[in-house]
Every structure is written in structure tokens, then in C-alpha cells.
Coordinates of C-alpha atoms and ligand atoms in Angstrom, one line a residue:
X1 CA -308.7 54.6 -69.4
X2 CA -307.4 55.1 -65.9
X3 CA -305.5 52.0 -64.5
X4 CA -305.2 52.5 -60.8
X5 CA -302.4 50.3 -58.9
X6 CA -303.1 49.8 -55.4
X7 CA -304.5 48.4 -52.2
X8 CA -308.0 46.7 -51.8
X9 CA -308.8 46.3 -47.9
X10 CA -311.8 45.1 -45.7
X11 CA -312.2 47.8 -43.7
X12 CA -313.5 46.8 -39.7
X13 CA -314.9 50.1 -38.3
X14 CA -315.7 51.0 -34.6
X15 CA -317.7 54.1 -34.1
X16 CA -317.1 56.1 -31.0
X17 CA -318.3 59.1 -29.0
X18 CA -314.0 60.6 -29.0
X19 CA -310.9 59.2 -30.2
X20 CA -309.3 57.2 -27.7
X21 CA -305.8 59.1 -26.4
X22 CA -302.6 57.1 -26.5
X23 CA -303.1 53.9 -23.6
X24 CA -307.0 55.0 -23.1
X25 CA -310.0 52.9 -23.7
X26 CA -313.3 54.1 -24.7
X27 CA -316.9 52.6 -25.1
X28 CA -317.5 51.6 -28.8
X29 CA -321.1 52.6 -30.1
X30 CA -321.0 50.7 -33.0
X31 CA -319.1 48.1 -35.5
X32 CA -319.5 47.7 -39.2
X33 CA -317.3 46.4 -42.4
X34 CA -316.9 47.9 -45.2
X35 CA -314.5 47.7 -48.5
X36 CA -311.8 50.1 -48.4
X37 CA -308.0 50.5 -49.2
X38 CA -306.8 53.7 -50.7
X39 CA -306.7 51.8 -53.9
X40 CA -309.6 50.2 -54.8
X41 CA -311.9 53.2 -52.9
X42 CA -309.9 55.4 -55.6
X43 CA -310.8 52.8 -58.7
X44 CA -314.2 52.7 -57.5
X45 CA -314.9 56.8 -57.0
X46 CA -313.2 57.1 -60.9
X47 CA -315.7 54.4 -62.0
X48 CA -318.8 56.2 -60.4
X49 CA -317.0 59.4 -61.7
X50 CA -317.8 57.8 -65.1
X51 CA -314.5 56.7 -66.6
X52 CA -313.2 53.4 -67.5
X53 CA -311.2 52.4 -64.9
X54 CA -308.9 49.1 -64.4
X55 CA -307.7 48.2 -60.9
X56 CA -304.9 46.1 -60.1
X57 CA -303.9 44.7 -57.1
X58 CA -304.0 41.5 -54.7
X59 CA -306.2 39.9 -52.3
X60 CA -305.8 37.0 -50.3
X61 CA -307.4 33.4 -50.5
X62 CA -310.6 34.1 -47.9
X63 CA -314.1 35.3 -47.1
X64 CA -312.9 39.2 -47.1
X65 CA -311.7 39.1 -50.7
X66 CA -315.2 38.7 -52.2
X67 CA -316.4 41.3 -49.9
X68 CA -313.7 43.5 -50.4
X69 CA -313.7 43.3 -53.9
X70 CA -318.0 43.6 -54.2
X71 CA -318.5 47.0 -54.7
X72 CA -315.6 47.4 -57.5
X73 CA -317.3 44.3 -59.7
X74 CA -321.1 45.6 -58.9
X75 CA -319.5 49.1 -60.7
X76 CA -318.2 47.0 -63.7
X77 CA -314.4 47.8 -62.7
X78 CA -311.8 46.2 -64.5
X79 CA -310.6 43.6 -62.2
X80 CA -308.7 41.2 -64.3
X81 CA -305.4 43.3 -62.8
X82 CA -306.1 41.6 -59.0
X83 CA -304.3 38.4 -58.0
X84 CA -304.8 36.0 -55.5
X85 CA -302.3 35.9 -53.0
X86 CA -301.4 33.5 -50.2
X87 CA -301.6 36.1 -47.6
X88 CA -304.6 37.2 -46.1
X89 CA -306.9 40.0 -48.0
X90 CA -305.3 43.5 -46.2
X91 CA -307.4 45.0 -43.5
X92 CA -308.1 48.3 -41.4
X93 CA -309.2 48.5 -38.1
X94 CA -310.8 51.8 -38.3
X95 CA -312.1 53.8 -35.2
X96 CA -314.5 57.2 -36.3
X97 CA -315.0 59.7 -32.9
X98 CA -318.7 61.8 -32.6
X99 CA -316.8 64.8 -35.0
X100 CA -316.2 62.3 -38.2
X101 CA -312.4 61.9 -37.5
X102 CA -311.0 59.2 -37.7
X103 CA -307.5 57.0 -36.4
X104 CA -306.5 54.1 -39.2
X105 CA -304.3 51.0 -38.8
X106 CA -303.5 49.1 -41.8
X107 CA -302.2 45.4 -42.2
X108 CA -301.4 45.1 -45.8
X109 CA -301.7 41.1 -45.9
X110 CA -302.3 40.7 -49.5
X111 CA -301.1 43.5 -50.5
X112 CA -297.6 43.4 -49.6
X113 CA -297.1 41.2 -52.5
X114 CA -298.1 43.1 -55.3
X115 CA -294.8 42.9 -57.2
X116 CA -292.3 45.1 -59.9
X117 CA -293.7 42.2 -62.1
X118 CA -297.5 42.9 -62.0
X119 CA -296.8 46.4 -62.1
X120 CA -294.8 46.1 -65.2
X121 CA -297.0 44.3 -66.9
X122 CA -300.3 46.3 -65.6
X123 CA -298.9 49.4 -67.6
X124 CA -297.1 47.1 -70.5
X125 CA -300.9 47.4 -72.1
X126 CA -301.1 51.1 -71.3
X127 CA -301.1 53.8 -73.8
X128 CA -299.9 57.5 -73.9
X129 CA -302.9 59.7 -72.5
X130 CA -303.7 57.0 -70.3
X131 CA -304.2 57.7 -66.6
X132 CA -302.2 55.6 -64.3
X133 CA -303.2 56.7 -60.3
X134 CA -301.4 55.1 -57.7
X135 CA -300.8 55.6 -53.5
X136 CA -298.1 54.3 -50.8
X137 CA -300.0 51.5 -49.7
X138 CA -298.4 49.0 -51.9
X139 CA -294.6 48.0 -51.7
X140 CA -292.9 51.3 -52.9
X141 CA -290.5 49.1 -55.2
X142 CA -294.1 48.0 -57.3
X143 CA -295.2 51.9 -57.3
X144 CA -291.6 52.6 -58.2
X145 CA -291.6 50.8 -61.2
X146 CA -294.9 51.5 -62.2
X147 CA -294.4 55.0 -62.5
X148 CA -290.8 54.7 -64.8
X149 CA -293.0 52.2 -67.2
X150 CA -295.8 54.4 -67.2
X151 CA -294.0 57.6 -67.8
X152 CA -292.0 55.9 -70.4
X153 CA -294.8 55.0 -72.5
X154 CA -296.4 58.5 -72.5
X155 CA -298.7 57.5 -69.3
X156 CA -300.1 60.7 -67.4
X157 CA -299.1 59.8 -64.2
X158 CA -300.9 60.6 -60.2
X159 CA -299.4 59.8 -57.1
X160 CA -301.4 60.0 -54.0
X161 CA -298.7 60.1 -51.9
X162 CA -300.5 58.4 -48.8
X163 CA -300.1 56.9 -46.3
X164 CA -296.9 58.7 -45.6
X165 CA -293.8 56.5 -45.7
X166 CA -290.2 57.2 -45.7
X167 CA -290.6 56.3 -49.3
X168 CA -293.6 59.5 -49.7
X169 CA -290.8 62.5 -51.0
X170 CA -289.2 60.7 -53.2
X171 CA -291.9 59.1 -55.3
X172 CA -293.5 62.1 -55.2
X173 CA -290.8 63.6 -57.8
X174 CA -291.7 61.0 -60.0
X175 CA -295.3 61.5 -60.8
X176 CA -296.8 64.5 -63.4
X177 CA -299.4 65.0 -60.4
X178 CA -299.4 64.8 -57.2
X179 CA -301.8 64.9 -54.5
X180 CA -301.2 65.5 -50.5
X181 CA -302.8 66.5 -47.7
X182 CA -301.2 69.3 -45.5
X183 CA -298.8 66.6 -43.6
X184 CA -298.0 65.3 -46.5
X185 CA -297.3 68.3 -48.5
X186 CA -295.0 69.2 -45.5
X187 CA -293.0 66.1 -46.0
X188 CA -292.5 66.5 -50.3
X189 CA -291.8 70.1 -49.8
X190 CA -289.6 69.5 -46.7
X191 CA -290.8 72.0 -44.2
X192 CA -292.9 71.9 -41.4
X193 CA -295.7 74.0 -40.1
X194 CA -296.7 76.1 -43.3
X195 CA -299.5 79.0 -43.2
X196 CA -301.4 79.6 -45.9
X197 CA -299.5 82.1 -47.9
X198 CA -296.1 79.5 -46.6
X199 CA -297.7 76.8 -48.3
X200 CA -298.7 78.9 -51.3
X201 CA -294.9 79.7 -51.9
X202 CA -293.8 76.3 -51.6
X203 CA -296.2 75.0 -54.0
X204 CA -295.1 77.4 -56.3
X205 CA -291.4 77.0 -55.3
X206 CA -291.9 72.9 -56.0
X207 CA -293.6 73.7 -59.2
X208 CA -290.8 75.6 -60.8
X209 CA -288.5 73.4 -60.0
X210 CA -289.7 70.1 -60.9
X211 CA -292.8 71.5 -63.1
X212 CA -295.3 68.8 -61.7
X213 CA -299.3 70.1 -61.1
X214 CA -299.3 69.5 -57.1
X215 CA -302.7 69.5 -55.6
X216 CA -303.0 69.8 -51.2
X217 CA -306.4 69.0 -49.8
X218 CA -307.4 70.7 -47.1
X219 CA -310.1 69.1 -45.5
X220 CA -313.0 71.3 -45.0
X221 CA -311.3 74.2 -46.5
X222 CA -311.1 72.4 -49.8
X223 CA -308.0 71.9 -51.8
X224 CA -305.3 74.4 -53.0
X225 CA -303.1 73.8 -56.1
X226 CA -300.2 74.6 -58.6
X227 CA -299.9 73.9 -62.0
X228 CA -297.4 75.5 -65.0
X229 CA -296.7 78.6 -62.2
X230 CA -300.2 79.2 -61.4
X231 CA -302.5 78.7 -58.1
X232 CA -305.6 77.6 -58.1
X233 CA -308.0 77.1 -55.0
X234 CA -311.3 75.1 -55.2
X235 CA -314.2 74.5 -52.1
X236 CA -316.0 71.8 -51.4
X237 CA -319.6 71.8 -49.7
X238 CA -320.0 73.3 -46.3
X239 CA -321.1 69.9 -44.4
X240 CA -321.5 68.4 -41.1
X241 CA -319.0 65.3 -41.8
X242 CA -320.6 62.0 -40.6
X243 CA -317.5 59.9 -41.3
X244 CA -314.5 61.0 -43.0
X245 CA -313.0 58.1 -44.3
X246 CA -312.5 57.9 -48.0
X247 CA -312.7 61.4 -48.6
X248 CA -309.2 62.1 -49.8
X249 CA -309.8 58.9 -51.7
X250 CA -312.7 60.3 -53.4
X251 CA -311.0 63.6 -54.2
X252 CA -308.2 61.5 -56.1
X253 CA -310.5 59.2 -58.1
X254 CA -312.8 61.8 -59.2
X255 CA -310.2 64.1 -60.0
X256 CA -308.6 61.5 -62.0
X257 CA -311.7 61.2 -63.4
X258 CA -312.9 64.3 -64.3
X259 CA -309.2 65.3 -66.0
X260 CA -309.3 61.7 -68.2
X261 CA -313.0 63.2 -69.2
X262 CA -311.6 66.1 -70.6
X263 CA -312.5 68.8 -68.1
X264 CA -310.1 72.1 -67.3
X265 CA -308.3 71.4 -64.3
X266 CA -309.9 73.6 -62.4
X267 CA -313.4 72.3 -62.8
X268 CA -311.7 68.8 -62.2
X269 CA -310.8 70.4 -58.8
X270 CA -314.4 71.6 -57.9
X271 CA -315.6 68.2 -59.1
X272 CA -313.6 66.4 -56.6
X273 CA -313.8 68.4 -53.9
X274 CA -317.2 68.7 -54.1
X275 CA -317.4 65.0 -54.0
X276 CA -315.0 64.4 -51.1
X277 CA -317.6 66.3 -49.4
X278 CA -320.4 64.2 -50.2
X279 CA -318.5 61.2 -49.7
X280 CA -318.3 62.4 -45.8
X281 CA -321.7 62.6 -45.2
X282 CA -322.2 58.4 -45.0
X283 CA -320.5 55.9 -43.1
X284 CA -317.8 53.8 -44.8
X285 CA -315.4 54.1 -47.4
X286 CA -316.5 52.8 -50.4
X287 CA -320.5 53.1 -49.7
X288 CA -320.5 56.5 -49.4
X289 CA -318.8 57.2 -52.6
X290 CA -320.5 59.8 -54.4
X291 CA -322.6 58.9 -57.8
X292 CA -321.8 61.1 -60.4
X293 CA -325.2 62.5 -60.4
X294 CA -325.4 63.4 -57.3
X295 CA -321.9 65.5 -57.7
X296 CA -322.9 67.2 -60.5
X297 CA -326.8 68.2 -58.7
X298 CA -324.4 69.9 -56.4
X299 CA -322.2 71.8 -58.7
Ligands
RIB1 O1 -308.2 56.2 -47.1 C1 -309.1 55.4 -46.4 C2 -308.6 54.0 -46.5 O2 -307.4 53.9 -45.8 C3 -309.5 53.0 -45.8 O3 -310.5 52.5 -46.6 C4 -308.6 51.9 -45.2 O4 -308.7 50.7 -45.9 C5 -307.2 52.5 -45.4 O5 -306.5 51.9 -46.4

């Protein structure tokens, strides 16, 4: 069972032909909603990865709950672990330029009051070899004591440690796994500007001393990663990306996933890379979420 504490957002998204630079304005082509939040895209990708999966969280009070919510109840998620807040269901205004990139704001509404209390008692039911996955945005004191609880009680434990905060590094130490992107890595490891062979070293460097499995995904060059002194590197599909939101979302679910299913790390890896790719060739976070299928026809 994976039990993933996080956010659940509605996500607005504006399609353009380029990012906008700092005080420009550019023509929108399009606009569409969509469910999202790092969280509940993550439930959702383990769920079509084919695990049990439990999400817990908060929304608010209003019309973007149901919709933000749809797609995790359509995929039978567990969603007895979301509250109803008073503040408003959490949104991101999304813009996507012609190449797939994308620029994110966040307003965490709901949830900002997922509490050390609902964390507490989301992994009081959990058992050792359970998966618990969590991200950065929700508080950091809820993440906090989700982690001690879970690691406690024999919980494997997964961090994605994004968005970055001032709380990323320190987290980051307590999880068994860890996932960054490059800029994120950068932050845990505390150095800036890493080539390849840089980055290699300080994933190695991390592992020894704190001896957690430390995963960096790379966009199109796939993911790189460390675990009990070893590297391991894995590629996802060459693609034309359409709209990358929700890839690194992707990645972590499935790889939570595929690990919980009993596959070797390193397939885990391929898995989930190879569905963060497939997850950037549709628009929107959680519609373009791989089915488990349609990974493995690629694999
Ligand atoms: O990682 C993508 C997600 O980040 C989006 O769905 C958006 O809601 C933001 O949380």
C-alpha cells in the first residue's frame, strides 16, 4: 500500500507560443483546467501504475474540489485521507510555451492546512513495508512529522523534494529515498552548477554519508541515481514533449509504484522514466498520466 501525503490542486492552464520574460505579455492560444498538485498527480500515476494507493490531503468547500478530486475517485484511490477545509481548494495558474516548458504558480488554499495531526494519524494505520511518498507542497511541519512516524513504524519512506523551499535540504535527510531534479539536487547536495561526472560524485558522496537511494531526473536525458554505493542511469523515450507538466510527478508515482510491486530498482527506474515521457506527450497533469499498459507496450 502506498499512502501518499500531499497537495490536490485545480490546475488553470494558458497555452502559449513562448514564455513570457519577467514584465512581458504575450498572446494566450489557449485555456483549459485540469486536476493537478504534486500530490494527488503522484497518488493517481501509482494507482494507474497498479498499486493500492491512499491519498491524503485537503480541499476546500467549492466547485474545484469535485473536479480536482475526479480523476483520483474515477481510479478507485483511497480518498478517505482528504479533508474539507475552509479555505479554498489550492490552485495553479499554469502557462505551457510552443517547446512544452512550462512556468508554475501555486496558491496552496486548502492545502496549507493539512496538519501534524492528519499526518500522524494518516501513517498511525501504516505498516512496515509500506510506502509512504510525500513533496514540499504541504506545510513542511505536516511532511516533517509524517516522515518521523512513518520511519518509526518501519514505513519505506520517498520524498519528492519539490517545489524547492527553504525547508527542501533538510527534509531531504529524512527520507530512505529521495527524488530531485537537477536544481534540486544542487540544493540537498549544496553545490551549484554540477556536470555530469560533478553530479555523479556527489551522489555518491551523499550516499555514503547518509546511505539514502537518491534518484535526479534529468528531463529528456532521463534520470541518474545512487543506491548502497552504486550508480545507476535509466532513459526515457526520445519524444517531442507536448506539455511537460506532471512528468516529474509521474516519475515519482510510478516509481513508487513499480518498487511497492516488487521490481529491482533499476527496472523501477526505466518504468518511470519511461512513463514521465509518455506522460509529456498530452496536455495536462493528471490526463496525460500514463496507463500502465501503455508503459509497459513501450518497455
Ligand atoms: O508538478 C506539477 C504540478 O505542480 C501541477 O499539477 C500543479 O498543480 C503544481 O502543483
Amino acid at each position: 500500500m502506498i499512502t501518499v501525503l500531499g497537495s490536490i490542486n485545480m490546475d488553470l492552464v494558458t497555452t502559449t507560443t513562448r514564455l513570457p520574460k519577467p514584465g512581458e505579455t504575450v498572446a494566450g492560444l489557449s485555456f483549459s483546467t485540469a486536476a493537478g498538485g504534486k500530490g494527488a498527480n503522484q497518488a493517481l500515476a501509482a494507482k494507474r501504475a497498479g498499486s493500492p494507493v491512499r491519498m491524503v490531503g485537503a480541499v476546500g468547500d467549492d466547485p474545484f474540489a469535485a473536479q480536482a478530486t475526479a480523476m483520483m475517485h474515477v481510479a478507485a484511490v483511497d480518498m478517505r485521507g482528504v479533508k474539507t477545509s475552509p479555505s479554498p481548494t489550492g490552485t495553479a495558474l499554469i502557462l505551457v510555451g510552443g517547446d512544452g516548458e512550462n512556468m508554475i504558480a501555486v496558491v496552496p488554499g486548502a492545502n496549507a492546512t493539512v496538519s501534524v495531526e492528519d499526518a500522524r494519524a494518516a501513517v498511525g494505520s501504516m505498516t512496515r513495508g509500506d510506502y509512504l511518498l510525500v513533496q514540499l507542497e504541504t506545510p513542511a511541519p505536516a511532511v516533517e512529522a509524517a516522515l518521523d512516524a512513518a520511519r518509526s513504524r518501519g514505513v519505506i519512506t520517498v520524498i519528492n523534494i519539490a517545489p524547492l523551499t527553504e525547508d527542501a535540504a533538510r527534509l531531504g535527510r529524512k527520507a530512505d529515498m529521495v527524488i530531485a531534479n537537477e536544481t534540486e539536487f544542487e540544493r540537498l547536495a549544496g553545490r551549484d552548477s554540477l556536470s555530469s561526472e560533478e553530479r555523479e560524485k556527489a551522489l555518491l558522496a551523499l550516499n555514503a554519508e547518509t546511505r539514502q537511494t537518491v534518484i535526479v531526473t534529468l528531463g529528456g536525458d532521463g534520470v541518474v541515481a545512487v543506491r548502497d554505493g552504486k550508480i545507476y542511469r535509466a532513459k526515457g523515450l526520445k519524444i517531442e514533449p507536448v506539455d511537460t507538466v506532471g512528468a516529474g510527478d509521474t516519475f515519482c508515482g510510478y516509481f513508487a509504484a513499480s518498487l511497492e510491486s516488487g521490481l529491482p530498482f533499476e527496472k523501477a527506474l526505466r518504468r518511470a522514466a519511461v512513463a514521465g515521457s509518455l506522460s509529456c506527450l498530452k496536455a495536462g497533469a493528471q490526463p496525460s498520466i500514463p496507463q500502465a499498459a501503455d508503459v509497459e507496450k513501450e518497455l
